[in-house]
mmCIF file of C-alpha atoms in Angstrom:
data_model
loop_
_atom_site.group_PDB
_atom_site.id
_atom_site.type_symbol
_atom_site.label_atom_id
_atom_site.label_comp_id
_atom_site.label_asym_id
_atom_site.label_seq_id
_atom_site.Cartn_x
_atom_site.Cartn_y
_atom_site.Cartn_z
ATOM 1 C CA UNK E 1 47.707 -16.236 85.610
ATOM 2 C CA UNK E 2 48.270 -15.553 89.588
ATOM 3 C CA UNK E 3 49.054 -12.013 90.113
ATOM 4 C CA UNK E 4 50.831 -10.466 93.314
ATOM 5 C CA UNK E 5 49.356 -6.832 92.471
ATOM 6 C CA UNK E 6 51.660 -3.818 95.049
ATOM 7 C CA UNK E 7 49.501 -1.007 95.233
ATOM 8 C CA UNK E 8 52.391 1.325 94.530
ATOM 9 C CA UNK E 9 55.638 1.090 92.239
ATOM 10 C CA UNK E 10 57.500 4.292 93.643
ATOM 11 C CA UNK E 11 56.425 6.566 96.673
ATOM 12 C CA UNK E 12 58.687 9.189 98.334
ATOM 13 C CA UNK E 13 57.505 9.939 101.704
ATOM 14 C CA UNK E 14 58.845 12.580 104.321
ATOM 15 C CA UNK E 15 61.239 11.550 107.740
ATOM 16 C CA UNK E 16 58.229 10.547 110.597
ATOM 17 C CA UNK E 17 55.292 9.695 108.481
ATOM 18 C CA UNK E 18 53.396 6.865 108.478
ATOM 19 C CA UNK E 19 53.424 4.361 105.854
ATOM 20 C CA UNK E 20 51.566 1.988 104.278
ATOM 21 C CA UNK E 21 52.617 -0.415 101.398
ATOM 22 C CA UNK E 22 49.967 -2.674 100.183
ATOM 23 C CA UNK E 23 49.599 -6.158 99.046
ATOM 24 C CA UNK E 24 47.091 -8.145 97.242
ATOM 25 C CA UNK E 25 46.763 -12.013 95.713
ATOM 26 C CA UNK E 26 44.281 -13.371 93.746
ATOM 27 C CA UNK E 27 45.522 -16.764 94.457
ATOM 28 C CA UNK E 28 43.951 -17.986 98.163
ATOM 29 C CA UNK E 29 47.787 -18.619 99.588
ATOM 30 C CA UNK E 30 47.755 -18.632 102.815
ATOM 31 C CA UNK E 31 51.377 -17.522 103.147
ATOM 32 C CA UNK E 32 52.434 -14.060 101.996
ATOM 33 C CA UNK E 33 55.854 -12.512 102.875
ATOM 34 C CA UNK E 34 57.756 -8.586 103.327
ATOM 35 C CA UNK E 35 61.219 -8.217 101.983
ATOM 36 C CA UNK E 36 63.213 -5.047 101.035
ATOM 37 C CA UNK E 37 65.825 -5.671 98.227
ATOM 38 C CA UNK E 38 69.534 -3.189 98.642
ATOM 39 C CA UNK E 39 72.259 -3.415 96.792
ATOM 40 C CA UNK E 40 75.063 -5.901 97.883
ATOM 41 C CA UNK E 41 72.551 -7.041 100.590
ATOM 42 C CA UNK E 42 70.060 -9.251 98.628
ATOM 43 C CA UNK E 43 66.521 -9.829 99.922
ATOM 44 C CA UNK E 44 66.190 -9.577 103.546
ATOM 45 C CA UNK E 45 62.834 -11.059 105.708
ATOM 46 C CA UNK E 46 60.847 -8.536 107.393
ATOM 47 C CA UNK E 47 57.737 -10.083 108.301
ATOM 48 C CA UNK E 48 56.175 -12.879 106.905
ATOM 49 C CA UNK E 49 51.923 -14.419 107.871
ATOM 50 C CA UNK E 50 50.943 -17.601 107.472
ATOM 51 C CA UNK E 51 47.131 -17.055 108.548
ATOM 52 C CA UNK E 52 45.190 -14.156 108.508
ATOM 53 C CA UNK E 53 46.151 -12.110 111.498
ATOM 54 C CA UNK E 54 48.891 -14.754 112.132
ATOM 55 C CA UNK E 55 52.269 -13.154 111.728
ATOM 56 C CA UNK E 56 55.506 -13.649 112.219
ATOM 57 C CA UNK E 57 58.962 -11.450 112.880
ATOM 58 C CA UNK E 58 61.371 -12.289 109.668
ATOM 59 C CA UNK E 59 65.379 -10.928 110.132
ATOM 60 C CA UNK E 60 64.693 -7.250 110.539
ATOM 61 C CA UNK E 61 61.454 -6.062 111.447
ATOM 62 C CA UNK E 62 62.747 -3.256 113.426
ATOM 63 C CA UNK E 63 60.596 -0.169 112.609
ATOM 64 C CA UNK E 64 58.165 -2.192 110.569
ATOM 65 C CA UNK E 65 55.000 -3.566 111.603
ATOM 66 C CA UNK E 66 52.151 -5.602 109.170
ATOM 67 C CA UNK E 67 48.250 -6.269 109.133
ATOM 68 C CA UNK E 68 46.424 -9.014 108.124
ATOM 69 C CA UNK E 69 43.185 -8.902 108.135
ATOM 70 C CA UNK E 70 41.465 -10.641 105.350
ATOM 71 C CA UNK E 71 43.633 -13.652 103.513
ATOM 72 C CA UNK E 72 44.287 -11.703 100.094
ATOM 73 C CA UNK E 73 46.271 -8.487 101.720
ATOM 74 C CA UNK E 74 49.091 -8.418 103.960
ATOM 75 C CA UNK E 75 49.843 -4.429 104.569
ATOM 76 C CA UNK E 76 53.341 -3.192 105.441
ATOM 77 C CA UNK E 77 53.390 -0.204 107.779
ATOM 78 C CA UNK E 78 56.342 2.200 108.483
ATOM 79 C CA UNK E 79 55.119 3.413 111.577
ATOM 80 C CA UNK E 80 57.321 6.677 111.746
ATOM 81 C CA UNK E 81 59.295 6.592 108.494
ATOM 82 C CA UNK E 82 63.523 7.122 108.393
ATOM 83 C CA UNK E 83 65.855 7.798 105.589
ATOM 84 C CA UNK E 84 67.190 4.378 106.496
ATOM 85 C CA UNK E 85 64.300 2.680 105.128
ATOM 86 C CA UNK E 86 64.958 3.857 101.350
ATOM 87 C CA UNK E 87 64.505 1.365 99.742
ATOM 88 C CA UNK E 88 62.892 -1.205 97.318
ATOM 89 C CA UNK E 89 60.181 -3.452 99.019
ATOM 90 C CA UNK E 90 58.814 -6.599 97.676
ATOM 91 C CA UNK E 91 55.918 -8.594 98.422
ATOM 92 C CA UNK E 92 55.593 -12.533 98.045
ATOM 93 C CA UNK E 93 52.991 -15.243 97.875
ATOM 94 C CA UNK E 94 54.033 -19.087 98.578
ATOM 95 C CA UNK E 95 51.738 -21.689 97.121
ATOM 96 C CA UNK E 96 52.718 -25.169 96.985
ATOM 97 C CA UNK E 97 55.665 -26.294 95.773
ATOM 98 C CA UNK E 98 56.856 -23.396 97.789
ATOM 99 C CA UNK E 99 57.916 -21.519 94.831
ATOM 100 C CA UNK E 100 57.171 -17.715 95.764
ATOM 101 C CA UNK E 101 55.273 -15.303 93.805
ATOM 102 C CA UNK E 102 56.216 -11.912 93.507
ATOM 103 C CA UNK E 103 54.704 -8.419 93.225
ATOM 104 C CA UNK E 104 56.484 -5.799 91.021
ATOM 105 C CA UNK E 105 57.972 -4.184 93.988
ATOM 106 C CA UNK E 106 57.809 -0.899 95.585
ATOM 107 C CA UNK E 107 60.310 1.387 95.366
ATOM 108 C CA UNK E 108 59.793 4.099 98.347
ATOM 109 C CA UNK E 109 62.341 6.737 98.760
ATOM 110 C CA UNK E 110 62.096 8.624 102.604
ATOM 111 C CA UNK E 111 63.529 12.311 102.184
ATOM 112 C CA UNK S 1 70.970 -21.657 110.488
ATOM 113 C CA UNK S 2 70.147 -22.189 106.648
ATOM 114 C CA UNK S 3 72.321 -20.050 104.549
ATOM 115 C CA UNK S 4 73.248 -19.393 100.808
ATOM 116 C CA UNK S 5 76.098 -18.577 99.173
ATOM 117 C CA UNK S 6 76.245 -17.150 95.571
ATOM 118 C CA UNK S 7 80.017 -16.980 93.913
ATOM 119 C CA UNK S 8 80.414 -13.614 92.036
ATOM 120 C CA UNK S 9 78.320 -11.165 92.368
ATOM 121 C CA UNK S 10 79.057 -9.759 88.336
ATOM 122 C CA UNK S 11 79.397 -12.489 85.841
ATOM 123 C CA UNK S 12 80.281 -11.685 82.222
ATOM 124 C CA UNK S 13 79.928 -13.658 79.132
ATOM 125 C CA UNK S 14 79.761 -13.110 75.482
ATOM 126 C CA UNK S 15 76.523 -13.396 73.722
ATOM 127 C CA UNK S 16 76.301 -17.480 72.682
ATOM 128 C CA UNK S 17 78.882 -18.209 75.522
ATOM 129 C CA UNK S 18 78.121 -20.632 78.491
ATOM 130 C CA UNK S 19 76.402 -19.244 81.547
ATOM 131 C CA UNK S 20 77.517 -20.349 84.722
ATOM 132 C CA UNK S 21 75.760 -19.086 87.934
ATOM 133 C CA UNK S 22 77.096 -20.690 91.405
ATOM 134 C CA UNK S 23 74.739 -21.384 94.587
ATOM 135 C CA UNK S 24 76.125 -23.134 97.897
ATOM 136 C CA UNK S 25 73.962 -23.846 100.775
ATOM 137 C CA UNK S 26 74.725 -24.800 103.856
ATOM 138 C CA UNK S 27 72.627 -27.608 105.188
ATOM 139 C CA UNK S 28 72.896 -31.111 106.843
ATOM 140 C CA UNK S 29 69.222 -31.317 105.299
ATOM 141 C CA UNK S 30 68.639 -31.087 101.556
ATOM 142 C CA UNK S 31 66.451 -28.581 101.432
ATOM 143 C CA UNK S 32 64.101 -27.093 98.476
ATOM 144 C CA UNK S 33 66.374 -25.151 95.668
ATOM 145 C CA UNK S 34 65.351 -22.255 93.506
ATOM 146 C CA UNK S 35 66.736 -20.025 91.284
ATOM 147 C CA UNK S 36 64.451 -16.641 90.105
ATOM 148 C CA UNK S 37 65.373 -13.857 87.810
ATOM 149 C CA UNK S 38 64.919 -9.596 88.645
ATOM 150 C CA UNK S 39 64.918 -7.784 85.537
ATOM 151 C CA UNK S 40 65.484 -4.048 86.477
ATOM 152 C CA UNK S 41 62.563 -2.502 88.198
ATOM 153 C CA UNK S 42 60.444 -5.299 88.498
ATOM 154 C CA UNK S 43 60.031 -8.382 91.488
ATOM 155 C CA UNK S 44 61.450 -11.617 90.864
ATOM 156 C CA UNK S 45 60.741 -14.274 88.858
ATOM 157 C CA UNK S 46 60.508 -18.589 89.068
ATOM 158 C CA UNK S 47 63.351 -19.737 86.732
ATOM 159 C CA UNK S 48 63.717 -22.901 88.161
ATOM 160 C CA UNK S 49 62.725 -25.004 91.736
ATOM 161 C CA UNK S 50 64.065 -28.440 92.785
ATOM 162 C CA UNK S 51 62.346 -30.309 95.240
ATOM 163 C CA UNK S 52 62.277 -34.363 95.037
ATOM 164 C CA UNK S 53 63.112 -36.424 92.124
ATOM 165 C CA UNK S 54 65.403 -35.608 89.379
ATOM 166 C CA UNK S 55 68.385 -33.707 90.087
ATOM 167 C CA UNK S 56 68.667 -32.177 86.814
ATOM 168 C CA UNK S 57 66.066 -29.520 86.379
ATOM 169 C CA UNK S 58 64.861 -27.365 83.470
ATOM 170 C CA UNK S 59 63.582 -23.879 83.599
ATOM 171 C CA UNK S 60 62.324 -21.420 81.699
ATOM 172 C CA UNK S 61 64.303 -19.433 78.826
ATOM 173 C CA UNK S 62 66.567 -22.561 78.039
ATOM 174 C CA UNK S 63 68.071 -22.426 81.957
ATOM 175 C CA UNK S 64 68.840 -25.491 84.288
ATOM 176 C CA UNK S 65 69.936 -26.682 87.344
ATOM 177 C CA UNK S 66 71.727 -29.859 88.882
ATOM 178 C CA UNK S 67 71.453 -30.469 92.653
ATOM 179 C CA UNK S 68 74.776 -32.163 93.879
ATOM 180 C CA UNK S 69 73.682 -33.453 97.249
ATOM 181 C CA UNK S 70 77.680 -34.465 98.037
ATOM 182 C CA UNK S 71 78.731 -30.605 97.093
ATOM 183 C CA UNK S 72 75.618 -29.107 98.962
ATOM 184 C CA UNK S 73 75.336 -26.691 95.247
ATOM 185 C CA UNK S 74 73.025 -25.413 92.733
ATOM 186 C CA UNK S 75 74.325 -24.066 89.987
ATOM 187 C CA UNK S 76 72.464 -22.624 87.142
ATOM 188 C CA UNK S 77 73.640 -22.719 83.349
ATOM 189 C CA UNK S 78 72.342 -21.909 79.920
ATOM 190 C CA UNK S 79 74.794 -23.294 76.819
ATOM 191 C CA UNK S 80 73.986 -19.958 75.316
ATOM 192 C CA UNK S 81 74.069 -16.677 76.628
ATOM 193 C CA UNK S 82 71.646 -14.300 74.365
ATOM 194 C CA UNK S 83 70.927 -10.664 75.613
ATOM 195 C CA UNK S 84 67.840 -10.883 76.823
ATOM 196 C CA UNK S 85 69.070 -12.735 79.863
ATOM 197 C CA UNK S 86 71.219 -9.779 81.190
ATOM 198 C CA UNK S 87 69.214 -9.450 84.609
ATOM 199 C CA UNK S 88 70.029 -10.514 88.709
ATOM 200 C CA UNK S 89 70.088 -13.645 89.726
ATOM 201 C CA UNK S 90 69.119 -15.064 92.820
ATOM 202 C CA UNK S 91 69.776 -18.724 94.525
ATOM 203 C CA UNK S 92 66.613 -19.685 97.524
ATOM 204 C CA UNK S 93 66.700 -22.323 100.170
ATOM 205 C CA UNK S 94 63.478 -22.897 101.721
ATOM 206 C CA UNK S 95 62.692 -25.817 104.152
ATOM 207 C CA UNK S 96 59.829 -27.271 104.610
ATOM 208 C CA UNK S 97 58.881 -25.360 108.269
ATOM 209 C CA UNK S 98 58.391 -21.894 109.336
ATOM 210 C CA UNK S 99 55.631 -21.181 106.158
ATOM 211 C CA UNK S 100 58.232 -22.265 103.716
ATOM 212 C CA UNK S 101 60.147 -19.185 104.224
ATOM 213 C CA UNK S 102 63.217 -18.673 101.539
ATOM 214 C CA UNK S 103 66.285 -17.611 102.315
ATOM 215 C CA UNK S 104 68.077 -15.584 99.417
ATOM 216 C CA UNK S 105 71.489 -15.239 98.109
ATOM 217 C CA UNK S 106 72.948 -12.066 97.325
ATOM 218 C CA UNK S 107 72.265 -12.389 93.736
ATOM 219 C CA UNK S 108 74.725 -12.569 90.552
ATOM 220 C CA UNK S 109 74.620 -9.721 88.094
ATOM 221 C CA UNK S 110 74.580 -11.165 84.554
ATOM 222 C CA UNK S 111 76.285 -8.785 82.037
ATOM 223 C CA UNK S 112 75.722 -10.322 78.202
ATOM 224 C CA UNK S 113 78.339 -9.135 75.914
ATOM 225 C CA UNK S 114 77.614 -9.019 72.087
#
């Protein structure tokens, strides 16, 4: 069975640190996607890759950046984390059919 | 730009009562339809995808789908509500550019009733 494994299901981090949230797929997809999930305002894109160290900007990558440096993980950094970015964060895997995979999600929690 | 429209965001029924989830996109181009379940605390879930052929389309856990080209929807339904399927629900467009990136509705609460 494909697995979308997040390295993490709950962190709580302090204001200004640096984050990472990991991603890894066992399935050789090329294209692997950010979201974070809020209440009342669904998934939203943050960054998405469709090669390794191709990426792309999604909807709100403001304070976010990614790494990709091998095909199977796409990283998520918080380069100096806010209170704003509480949140739940999910990772994704398209293969074809363009169905998405997901991980289990990571809920982080910035005090 | 592609966008998706989900009517209700709680829906109630009784346990053995009809489901009925609503998804609207708005699209000149038919694009690819999903439908995924979130049970609390975990990612989503593939219920159900449409991309070419049959309109009517059959998921897991007893759901389907019909894609009405002429009223741009994709609604999901199950004759029977049981309990288990209390969960989020979420409506996806993705077109066939940009990776296949989805865009996501806002998701449907389903509450099951006993």
């Amino acid at each position: 069975d494909v697995k979308v494994t997040q390295s993490s299901r709950y962190l709580v981090k302090r204001t200004g640190e640096k984050v990472f949230l990991e991603c890894v797929q066992d399935m050789d997809h090329e294209n692997m996607f950010w979201y974070r999930q809020d209440p009342g305002l669904g998934l939203r894109l943050i960054y998405f890759s469709y090669d390794v160290k191709m990426k792309e900007k999604g909807d709100i990558p403001e304070g976010y950046s990614v790494s990709r440096e091998k095909k199977e993980r796409f990283s998520l950094i918080l380069e100096s984390a806010s209170t704003n970015q509480t949140s739940m964060y999910l990772c994704a895997t398209r293969g074809q059919g363009f169905g998405y995979t997901f991980g289990s999600g990571t809920r982080l929690t910035v005090v | 730009a592609q966008s998706v429209t989900q009517l209700g965001s709680h829906v109630s029924v009784s346990e053995g009562a009809l489901v009925l989830l609503r998804c609207n996109y708005s699209s000149s181009v038919p694009p690819y339809l999903f439908w995924y379940v979130q049970y609390p605390n975990q990612g989503l879930q593939l219920l159900l995808k449409y991309t070419t052929g049959a309109t009517l389309v059959k998921g897991i856990n007893g759901f389907e789908a019909e894609f009405k080209k002429s009223e741009t929807s994709f609604h999901l339904t199950k004759p029977s509500a049981h309990m288990s399927d209390a969960a989020e629900y979420f409506c996806a467009v993705t077109y066939n550019t940009n990776a296949g990136k989805s865009t996501f509705g806002d998701g449907t609460t389903l509450t099951v009733k006993p």
